[in-house]
Amino acid sequence: MHTILLYARLVRYGFRKHATYVAAALAGAFTNSVFGILRAYVLIALWQARPGLAGYDVLDAVTFCFITQAFIGPMQLFGGGLTIPERIRSGDIALDLVRPASLQLCSLAEDLGRAGYLFVVRGLPPTILGALLFGITAPDNPGAFLVSFTLGVVVSFGWRYLVALSVCWLLDDRGTMAVSLVLTTFFSGMMLPLGIFPGFLGDLAAALPWAAMVQIPMDVYLGKADIWQALGVQALWVAVMLGLGALGTRLIRHRVVIQGG
């Protein structure tokens, strides 16, 4: 019971911590909105030239554009969002590892609070603007979409947590961050729906964890996926990512002990 209360407080802490950076969040919302408008015109032109591409019509494509723009902040699609790399470099990670609460779950709880705040402040403005300027569709099943979105946030956290832990071995996360940015942007569906990718590449992209961050929640939003199958795939990737994260945490604890703390 005490552990549950701790994680609940960390969710609240994550929300309040990021609520202090209102100007930064609003600036991010403005940037996402501007790029959303530019993307929308590109996608409209593409779908007018190729009607029915990837099973979408023009309205679906515009909706895809603005909802995925709203995903950027909450899901931290461009990477980062965790303080673990800095704490590894400073040595403060040793204190985190000896605490009775799980480093991974504490980080997840705080990240969920961050995502909740950015969903409201940075995610809603692009969505509202897109609805006003172009018109977008409402979610086919709001409850299922909310669950899918939350699972996507957790998958994103799991991936970013692994990237953050890599600093323990690489000492510098700039290389892994750059690779993560390319993989997430290309394979998540952030740029274009993965259904556009041809043949084997499309099948591969849909099977990778990054699709669980953007493409699957969007398929649920647009009503183009079997809900239980989509949620099942996301839940599988949540289990895999958190499992790898738990293993990585054990490995860095061993490494800290071997290095003398």
PDB file of C-alpha atoms in Angstrom:
ATOM      1  CA  MET A   1       0.000   0.000   0.000  1.00  0.00           C
ATOM      2  CA  HIS A   2       2.815   2.386   0.894  1.00  0.00           C
ATOM      3  CA  THR A   3       4.557   1.556  -2.392  1.00  0.00           C
ATOM      4  CA  ILE A   4       1.412   2.346  -4.391  1.00  0.00           C
ATOM      5  CA  LEU A   5       1.067   5.670  -2.581  1.00  0.00           C
ATOM      6  CA  LEU A   6       4.720   6.431  -3.349  1.00  0.00           C
ATOM      7  CA  TYR A   7       4.224   5.859  -7.083  1.00  0.00           C
ATOM      8  CA  ALA A   8       1.004   7.891  -7.043  1.00  0.00           C
ATOM      9  CA  ARG A   9       2.877  10.772  -5.412  1.00  0.00           C
ATOM     10  CA  LEU A  10       5.610  10.491  -8.020  1.00  0.00           C
ATOM     11  CA  VAL A  11       3.008  10.756 -10.796  1.00  0.00           C
ATOM     12  CA  ARG A  12       1.729  13.912  -9.137  1.00  0.00           C
ATOM     13  CA  TYR A  13       5.285  15.160  -8.687  1.00  0.00           C
ATOM     14  CA  GLY A  14       6.043  14.610 -12.384  1.00  0.00           C
ATOM     15  CA  PHE A  15       2.926  16.560 -13.328  1.00  0.00           C
ATOM     16  CA  ARG A  16       3.684  19.467 -10.982  1.00  0.00           C
ATOM     17  CA  LYS A  17       7.381  19.530 -11.868  1.00  0.00           C
ATOM     18  CA  HIS A  18       6.673  20.052 -15.552  1.00  0.00           C
ATOM     19  CA  ALA A  19       3.820  22.436 -14.794  1.00  0.00           C
ATOM     20  CA  THR A  20       6.475  24.928 -13.699  1.00  0.00           C
ATOM     21  CA  TYR A  21       7.669  25.160 -17.310  1.00  0.00           C
ATOM     22  CA  VAL A  22       4.468  26.571 -18.776  1.00  0.00           C
ATOM     23  CA  ALA A  23       6.223  28.864 -21.263  1.00  0.00           C
ATOM     24  CA  ALA A  24       8.314  26.000 -22.651  1.00  0.00           C
ATOM     25  CA  ALA A  25       5.249  23.783 -23.012  1.00  0.00           C
ATOM     26  CA  LEU A  26       3.280  26.508 -24.778  1.00  0.00           C
ATOM     27  CA  ALA A  27       6.232  27.189 -27.086  1.00  0.00           C
ATOM     28  CA  GLY A  28       6.315  23.486 -27.908  1.00  0.00           C
ATOM     29  CA  ALA A  29       2.575  23.517 -28.567  1.00  0.00           C
ATOM     30  CA  PHE A  30       3.006  26.479 -30.926  1.00  0.00           C
ATOM     31  CA  THR A  31       5.841  24.734 -32.801  1.00  0.00           C
ATOM     32  CA  ASN A  32       3.868  21.503 -33.073  1.00  0.00           C
ATOM     33  CA  SER A  33       0.871  23.438 -34.389  1.00  0.00           C
ATOM     34  CA  VAL A  34       2.882  25.273 -37.056  1.00  0.00           C
ATOM     35  CA  PHE A  35       4.574  22.120 -38.287  1.00  0.00           C
ATOM     36  CA  GLY A  36       1.210  20.362 -38.120  1.00  0.00           C
ATOM     37  CA  ILE A  37      -0.234  22.866 -40.604  1.00  0.00           C
ATOM     38  CA  LEU A  38       2.730  22.366 -42.945  1.00  0.00           C
ATOM     39  CA  ARG A  39       2.444  18.569 -42.680  1.00  0.00           C
ATOM     40  CA  ALA A  40      -1.298  18.761 -43.262  1.00  0.00           C
ATOM     41  CA  TYR A  41      -0.897  20.514 -46.611  1.00  0.00           C
ATOM     42  CA  VAL A  42       1.723  17.980 -47.695  1.00  0.00           C
ATOM     43  CA  LEU A  43      -0.517  15.061 -46.722  1.00  0.00           C
ATOM     44  CA  ILE A  44      -3.577  16.615 -48.363  1.00  0.00           C
ATOM     45  CA  ALA A  45      -1.645  16.960 -51.620  1.00  0.00           C
ATOM     46  CA  LEU A  46      -0.393  13.376 -51.340  1.00  0.00           C
ATOM     47  CA  TRP A  47      -3.823  11.903 -50.659  1.00  0.00           C
ATOM     48  CA  GLN A  48      -5.469  13.972 -53.363  1.00  0.00           C
ATOM     49  CA  ALA A  49      -2.939  12.532 -55.795  1.00  0.00           C
ATOM     50  CA  ARG A  50      -3.267   9.002 -54.365  1.00  0.00           C
ATOM     51  CA  PRO A  51      -6.800   8.580 -52.968  1.00  0.00           C
ATOM     52  CA  GLY A  52      -7.185   5.682 -50.562  1.00  0.00           C
ATOM     53  CA  LEU A  53      -3.443   5.369 -49.921  1.00  0.00           C
ATOM     54  CA  ALA A  54      -2.769   3.092 -46.905  1.00  0.00           C
ATOM     55  CA  GLY A  55      -6.543   2.773 -46.461  1.00  0.00           C
ATOM     56  CA  TYR A  56      -6.897   6.440 -45.473  1.00  0.00           C
ATOM     57  CA  ASP A  57      -8.967   9.177 -47.053  1.00  0.00           C
ATOM     58  CA  VAL A  58      -7.993  12.863 -46.907  1.00  0.00           C
ATOM     59  CA  LEU A  59      -9.822  13.437 -43.618  1.00  0.00           C
ATOM     60  CA  ASP A  60      -8.078  10.436 -42.068  1.00  0.00           C
ATOM     61  CA  ALA A  61      -4.710  11.766 -43.251  1.00  0.00           C
ATOM     62  CA  VAL A  62      -5.335  15.216 -41.765  1.00  0.00           C
ATOM     63  CA  THR A  63      -6.509  13.663 -38.511  1.00  0.00           C
ATOM     64  CA  PHE A  64      -3.416  11.459 -38.479  1.00  0.00           C
ATOM     65  CA  CYS A  65      -1.276  14.566 -38.959  1.00  0.00           C
ATOM     66  CA  PHE A  66      -2.609  16.614 -36.058  1.00  0.00           C
ATOM     67  CA  ILE A  67      -3.093  13.791 -33.565  1.00  0.00           C
ATOM     68  CA  THR A  68       0.464  12.567 -34.125  1.00  0.00           C
ATOM     69  CA  GLN A  69       1.694  16.140 -33.655  1.00  0.00           C
ATOM     70  CA  ALA A  70      -0.111  16.048 -30.304  1.00  0.00           C
ATOM     71  CA  PHE A  71       1.765  12.812 -29.458  1.00  0.00           C
ATOM     72  CA  ILE A  72       5.224  14.416 -29.691  1.00  0.00           C
ATOM     73  CA  GLY A  73       5.303  15.963 -26.220  1.00  0.00           C
ATOM     74  CA  PRO A  74       3.515  13.337 -24.112  1.00  0.00           C
ATOM     75  CA  MET A  75       5.385  10.434 -25.719  1.00  0.00           C
ATOM     76  CA  GLN A  76       8.675  12.356 -25.900  1.00  0.00           C
ATOM     77  CA  LEU A  77       9.082  11.015 -29.442  1.00  0.00           C
ATOM     78  CA  PHE A  78      12.294  12.925 -30.038  1.00  0.00           C
ATOM     79  CA  GLY A  79      13.936  11.256 -27.030  1.00  0.00           C
ATOM     80  CA  GLY A  80      15.088  12.337 -23.595  1.00  0.00           C
ATOM     81  CA  GLY A  81      12.745  13.280 -20.788  1.00  0.00           C
ATOM     82  CA  LEU A  82      14.646  11.294 -18.143  1.00  0.00           C
ATOM     83  CA  THR A  83      17.331  12.516 -15.737  1.00  0.00           C
ATOM     84  CA  ILE A  84      19.087   9.147 -15.521  1.00  0.00           C
ATOM     85  CA  PRO A  85      21.992   9.970 -17.902  1.00  0.00           C
ATOM     86  CA  GLU A  86      22.972  13.023 -15.845  1.00  0.00           C
ATOM     87  CA  ARG A  87      22.707  11.039 -12.607  1.00  0.00           C
ATOM     88  CA  ILE A  88      24.903   8.280 -14.025  1.00  0.00           C
ATOM     89  CA  ARG A  89      27.571  10.771 -15.061  1.00  0.00           C
ATOM     90  CA  SER A  90      27.474  12.533 -11.681  1.00  0.00           C
ATOM     91  CA  GLY A  91      27.457   9.285  -9.696  1.00  0.00           C
ATOM     92  CA  ASP A  92      24.136  10.099  -8.024  1.00  0.00           C
ATOM     93  CA  ILE A  93      22.668   6.970  -9.613  1.00  0.00           C
ATOM     94  CA  ALA A  94      24.330   4.987  -6.790  1.00  0.00           C
ATOM     95  CA  LEU A  95      21.893   6.588  -4.328  1.00  0.00           C
ATOM     96  CA  ASP A  96      18.937   5.699  -6.565  1.00  0.00           C
ATOM     97  CA  LEU A  97      20.023   2.069  -6.766  1.00  0.00           C
ATOM     98  CA  VAL A  98      20.194   1.541  -2.985  1.00  0.00           C
ATOM     99  CA  ARG A  99      16.717   2.936  -2.321  1.00  0.00           C
ATOM    100  CA  PRO A 100      14.046   0.328  -1.523  1.00  0.00           C
ATOM    101  CA  ALA A 101      11.772   1.520  -4.346  1.00  0.00           C
ATOM    102  CA  SER A 102      12.435   0.403  -7.916  1.00  0.00           C
ATOM    103  CA  LEU A 103      14.426   2.937  -9.955  1.00  0.00           C
ATOM    104  CA  GLN A 104      12.565   1.879 -13.082  1.00  0.00           C
ATOM    105  CA  LEU A 105       9.065   2.143 -11.600  1.00  0.00           C
ATOM    106  CA  CYS A 106       9.824   5.440  -9.888  1.00  0.00           C
ATOM    107  CA  SER A 107      11.077   6.830 -13.195  1.00  0.00           C
ATOM    108  CA  LEU A 108       7.971   5.480 -14.945  1.00  0.00           C
ATOM    109  CA  ALA A 109       5.623   7.049 -12.405  1.00  0.00           C
ATOM    110  CA  GLU A 110       7.285  10.450 -12.756  1.00  0.00           C
ATOM    111  CA  ASP A 111       7.250  10.118 -16.551  1.00  0.00           C
ATOM    112  CA  LEU A 112       3.511   9.376 -16.548  1.00  0.00           C
ATOM    113  CA  GLY A 113       2.962  12.612 -14.644  1.00  0.00           C
ATOM    114  CA  ARG A 114       5.059  14.468 -17.210  1.00  0.00           C
ATOM    115  CA  ALA A 115       3.102  12.883 -20.059  1.00  0.00           C
ATOM    116  CA  GLY A 116      -0.225  13.804 -18.456  1.00  0.00           C
ATOM    117  CA  TYR A 117       0.758  17.447 -18.189  1.00  0.00           C
ATOM    118  CA  LEU A 118       2.116  17.671 -21.730  1.00  0.00           C
ATOM    119  CA  PHE A 119      -0.954  15.862 -23.070  1.00  0.00           C
ATOM    120  CA  VAL A 120      -3.080  18.751 -21.827  1.00  0.00           C
ATOM    121  CA  VAL A 121      -0.811  21.732 -22.428  1.00  0.00           C
ATOM    122  CA  ARG A 122       1.181  20.645 -25.467  1.00  0.00           C
ATOM    123  CA  GLY A 123      -1.086  18.026 -27.034  1.00  0.00           C
ATOM    124  CA  LEU A 124      -4.499  19.674 -27.083  1.00  0.00           C
ATOM    125  CA  PRO A 125      -3.591  22.953 -28.894  1.00  0.00           C
ATOM    126  CA  PRO A 126      -2.471  21.254 -32.168  1.00  0.00           C
ATOM    127  CA  THR A 127      -5.570  19.054 -32.041  1.00  0.00           C
ATOM    128  CA  ILE A 128      -7.922  21.994 -31.542  1.00  0.00           C
ATOM    129  CA  LEU A 129      -6.181  24.038 -34.227  1.00  0.00           C
ATOM    130  CA  GLY A 130      -6.366  21.172 -36.696  1.00  0.00           C
ATOM    131  CA  ALA A 131     -10.064  20.733 -35.979  1.00  0.00           C
ATOM    132  CA  LEU A 132     -10.726  24.441 -36.520  1.00  0.00           C
ATOM    133  CA  LEU A 133      -8.672  24.868 -39.687  1.00  0.00           C
ATOM    134  CA  PHE A 134      -9.107  21.535 -41.461  1.00  0.00           C
ATOM    135  CA  GLY A 135     -11.614  19.447 -39.538  1.00  0.00           C
ATOM    136  CA  ILE A 136     -10.587  16.139 -37.952  1.00  0.00           C
ATOM    137  CA  THR A 137     -12.505  13.051 -36.970  1.00  0.00           C
ATOM    138  CA  ALA A 138     -13.352  12.168 -33.377  1.00  0.00           C
ATOM    139  CA  PRO A 139     -11.881   8.934 -31.968  1.00  0.00           C
ATOM    140  CA  ASP A 140     -13.803   5.861 -33.049  1.00  0.00           C
ATOM    141  CA  ASN A 141     -13.665   4.452 -29.510  1.00  0.00           C
ATOM    142  CA  PRO A 142     -12.482   7.100 -26.990  1.00  0.00           C
ATOM    143  CA  GLY A 143     -11.980   4.627 -24.140  1.00  0.00           C
ATOM    144  CA  ALA A 144      -9.918   2.219 -26.222  1.00  0.00           C
ATOM    145  CA  PHE A 145      -7.885   5.103 -27.617  1.00  0.00           C
ATOM    146  CA  LEU A 146      -7.088   6.411 -24.132  1.00  0.00           C
ATOM    147  CA  VAL A 147      -5.865   2.951 -23.089  1.00  0.00           C
ATOM    148  CA  SER A 148      -3.851   2.595 -26.303  1.00  0.00           C
ATOM    149  CA  PHE A 149      -2.353   6.058 -25.869  1.00  0.00           C
ATOM    150  CA  THR A 150      -1.305   5.240 -22.286  1.00  0.00           C
ATOM    151  CA  LEU A 151       0.287   1.970 -23.382  1.00  0.00           C
ATOM    152  CA  GLY A 152       2.121   3.905 -26.087  1.00  0.00           C
ATOM    153  CA  VAL A 153       3.509   6.278 -23.462  1.00  0.00           C
ATOM    154  CA  VAL A 154       4.752   3.318 -21.411  1.00  0.00           C
ATOM    155  CA  VAL A 155       6.407   1.694 -24.459  1.00  0.00           C
ATOM    156  CA  SER A 156       8.063   5.029 -25.214  1.00  0.00           C
ATOM    157  CA  PHE A 157       9.279   5.248 -21.620  1.00  0.00           C
ATOM    158  CA  GLY A 158      10.635   1.695 -21.798  1.00  0.00           C
ATOM    159  CA  TRP A 159      12.654   2.505 -24.895  1.00  0.00           C
ATOM    160  CA  ARG A 160      13.947   5.829 -23.534  1.00  0.00           C
ATOM    161  CA  TYR A 161      14.849   4.140 -20.246  1.00  0.00           C
ATOM    162  CA  LEU A 162      17.052   1.640 -22.104  1.00  0.00           C
ATOM    163  CA  VAL A 163      18.701   4.464 -24.052  1.00  0.00           C
ATOM    164  CA  ALA A 164      19.313   6.315 -20.784  1.00  0.00           C
ATOM    165  CA  LEU A 165      20.868   3.251 -19.120  1.00  0.00           C
ATOM    166  CA  SER A 166      23.299   2.880 -22.033  1.00  0.00           C
ATOM    167  CA  VAL A 167      25.231   5.861 -20.607  1.00  0.00           C
ATOM    168  CA  CYS A 168      26.546   3.536 -17.898  1.00  0.00           C
ATOM    169  CA  TRP A 169      28.582   1.754 -20.576  1.00  0.00           C
ATOM    170  CA  LEU A 170      29.015   4.419 -23.266  1.00  0.00           C
ATOM    171  CA  LEU A 171      29.459   7.452 -20.941  1.00  0.00           C
ATOM    172  CA  ASP A 172      27.918   9.687 -23.634  1.00  0.00           C
ATOM    173  CA  ASP A 173      24.349   9.312 -24.846  1.00  0.00           C
ATOM    174  CA  ARG A 174      24.558  11.598 -27.882  1.00  0.00           C
ATOM    175  CA  GLY A 175      25.162   8.719 -30.293  1.00  0.00           C
ATOM    176  CA  THR A 176      22.392   6.533 -28.909  1.00  0.00           C
ATOM    177  CA  MET A 177      20.047   9.533 -28.780  1.00  0.00           C
ATOM    178  CA  ALA A 178      20.701  10.234 -32.461  1.00  0.00           C
ATOM    179  CA  VAL A 179      20.056   6.593 -33.402  1.00  0.00           C
ATOM    180  CA  SER A 180      16.936   6.557 -31.217  1.00  0.00           C
ATOM    181  CA  LEU A 181      15.617   9.700 -32.913  1.00  0.00           C
ATOM    182  CA  VAL A 182      16.001   8.184 -36.384  1.00  0.00           C
ATOM    183  CA  LEU A 183      14.447   4.853 -35.426  1.00  0.00           C
ATOM    184  CA  THR A 184      11.526   6.395 -33.550  1.00  0.00           C
ATOM    185  CA  THR A 185      10.758   8.994 -36.211  1.00  0.00           C
ATOM    186  CA  PHE A 186      10.955   6.523 -39.102  1.00  0.00           C
ATOM    187  CA  PHE A 187       9.425   3.369 -37.630  1.00  0.00           C
ATOM    188  CA  SER A 188       6.779   4.766 -35.278  1.00  0.00           C
ATOM    189  CA  GLY A 189       4.559   6.242 -37.988  1.00  0.00           C
ATOM    190  CA  MET A 190       5.406   9.773 -36.922  1.00  0.00           C
ATOM    191  CA  MET A 191       6.399  10.841 -40.428  1.00  0.00           C
ATOM    192  CA  LEU A 192       3.852   8.884 -42.456  1.00  0.00           C
ATOM    193  CA  PRO A 193       1.443   5.999 -41.770  1.00  0.00           C
ATOM    194  CA  LEU A 194       3.364   2.741 -41.798  1.00  0.00           C
ATOM    195  CA  GLY A 195       0.841   1.322 -44.289  1.00  0.00           C
ATOM    196  CA  ILE A 196       2.615   3.364 -46.956  1.00  0.00           C
ATOM    197  CA  PHE A 197       5.810   1.359 -46.545  1.00  0.00           C
ATOM    198  CA  PRO A 198       6.069  -1.328 -49.240  1.00  0.00           C
ATOM    199  CA  GLY A 199       6.097  -5.079 -48.706  1.00  0.00           C
ATOM    200  CA  PHE A 200       8.514  -6.481 -46.179  1.00  0.00           C
ATOM    201  CA  LEU A 201       9.521  -3.048 -44.891  1.00  0.00           C
ATOM    202  CA  GLY A 202       5.929  -2.264 -43.958  1.00  0.00           C
ATOM    203  CA  ASP A 203       5.487  -5.625 -42.219  1.00  0.00           C
ATOM    204  CA  LEU A 204       8.745  -5.168 -40.336  1.00  0.00           C
ATOM    205  CA  ALA A 205       7.902  -1.625 -39.237  1.00  0.00           C
ATOM    206  CA  ALA A 206       4.484  -2.713 -37.970  1.00  0.00           C
ATOM    207  CA  ALA A 207       6.072  -5.481 -35.876  1.00  0.00           C
ATOM    208  CA  LEU A 208       8.667  -3.281 -34.162  1.00  0.00           C
ATOM    209  CA  PRO A 209       8.119  -1.587 -30.783  1.00  0.00           C
ATOM    210  CA  TRP A 210       8.089   1.919 -32.224  1.00  0.00           C
ATOM    211  CA  ALA A 211       4.811   1.204 -34.020  1.00  0.00           C
ATOM    212  CA  ALA A 212       3.233   0.718 -30.590  1.00  0.00           C
ATOM    213  CA  MET A 213       4.002   4.359 -29.792  1.00  0.00           C
ATOM    214  CA  VAL A 214       2.215   6.071 -32.697  1.00  0.00           C
ATOM    215  CA  GLN A 215       0.827   3.870 -35.443  1.00  0.00           C
ATOM    216  CA  ILE A 216      -1.186   1.489 -33.264  1.00  0.00           C
ATOM    217  CA  PRO A 217      -2.791   4.265 -31.156  1.00  0.00           C
ATOM    218  CA  MET A 218      -3.677   6.063 -34.398  1.00  0.00           C
ATOM    219  CA  ASP A 219      -5.203   2.917 -35.887  1.00  0.00           C
ATOM    220  CA  VAL A 220      -7.304   2.581 -32.735  1.00  0.00           C
ATOM    221  CA  TYR A 221      -8.243   6.284 -32.927  1.00  0.00           C
ATOM    222  CA  LEU A 222      -9.343   5.981 -36.563  1.00  0.00           C
ATOM    223  CA  GLY A 223     -11.091   2.644 -36.058  1.00  0.00           C
ATOM    224  CA  LYS A 224      -8.765   0.820 -38.460  1.00  0.00           C
ATOM    225  CA  ALA A 225      -7.517  -1.856 -36.070  1.00  0.00           C
ATOM    226  CA  ASP A 226      -8.962  -4.747 -34.137  1.00  0.00           C
ATOM    227  CA  ILE A 227      -8.954  -3.164 -30.677  1.00  0.00           C
ATOM    228  CA  TRP A 228      -8.074  -6.232 -28.640  1.00  0.00           C
ATOM    229  CA  GLN A 229      -5.333  -7.291 -31.017  1.00  0.00           C
ATOM    230  CA  ALA A 230      -3.874  -3.778 -31.064  1.00  0.00           C
ATOM    231  CA  LEU A 231      -3.924  -3.464 -27.280  1.00  0.00           C
ATOM    232  CA  GLY A 232      -2.474  -6.962 -26.979  1.00  0.00           C
ATOM    233  CA  VAL A 233       0.496  -6.059 -29.184  1.00  0.00           C
ATOM    234  CA  GLN A 234       1.092  -2.911 -27.157  1.00  0.00           C
ATOM    235  CA  ALA A 235       0.834  -4.819 -23.868  1.00  0.00           C
ATOM    236  CA  LEU A 236       3.383  -7.321 -25.189  1.00  0.00           C
ATOM    237  CA  TRP A 237       5.836  -4.554 -25.986  1.00  0.00           C
ATOM    238  CA  VAL A 238       5.220  -2.972 -22.571  1.00  0.00           C
ATOM    239  CA  ALA A 239       6.179  -6.290 -20.951  1.00  0.00           C
ATOM    240  CA  VAL A 240       9.260  -6.686 -23.173  1.00  0.00           C
ATOM    241  CA  MET A 241      10.501  -3.134 -22.650  1.00  0.00           C
ATOM    242  CA  LEU A 242       9.944  -3.111 -18.892  1.00  0.00           C
ATOM    243  CA  GLY A 243      11.522  -6.564 -18.645  1.00  0.00           C
ATOM    244  CA  LEU A 244      14.620  -5.391 -20.509  1.00  0.00           C
ATOM    245  CA  GLY A 245      14.660  -2.272 -18.350  1.00  0.00           C
ATOM    246  CA  ALA A 246      14.582  -4.364 -15.168  1.00  0.00           C
ATOM    247  CA  LEU A 247      17.456  -6.459 -16.497  1.00  0.00           C
ATOM    248  CA  GLY A 248      19.402  -3.340 -17.435  1.00  0.00           C
ATOM    249  CA  THR A 249      18.855  -1.908 -13.949  1.00  0.00           C
ATOM    250  CA  ARG A 250      20.276  -5.070 -12.380  1.00  0.00           C
ATOM    251  CA  LEU A 251      23.305  -4.876 -14.676  1.00  0.00           C
ATOM    252  CA  ILE A 252      24.106  -1.269 -13.824  1.00  0.00           C
ATOM    253  CA  ARG A 253      23.696  -2.030 -10.100  1.00  0.00           C
ATOM    254  CA  HIS A 254      26.322  -4.751 -10.516  1.00  0.00           C
ATOM    255  CA  ARG A 255      28.533  -2.372 -12.490  1.00  0.00           C
ATOM    256  CA  VAL A 256      28.291   0.343  -9.841  1.00  0.00           C
ATOM    257  CA  VAL A 257      29.280  -2.166  -7.149  1.00  0.00           C
ATOM    258  CA  ILE A 258      32.200  -3.455  -9.234  1.00  0.00           C
ATOM    259  CA  GLN A 259      33.440   0.088  -9.835  1.00  0.00           C
ATOM    260  CA  GLY A 260      33.249   0.848  -6.130  1.00  0.00           C
ATOM    261  CA  GLY A 261      30.116   3.046  -6.089  1.00  0.00           C
TER     262      GLY A 261
END
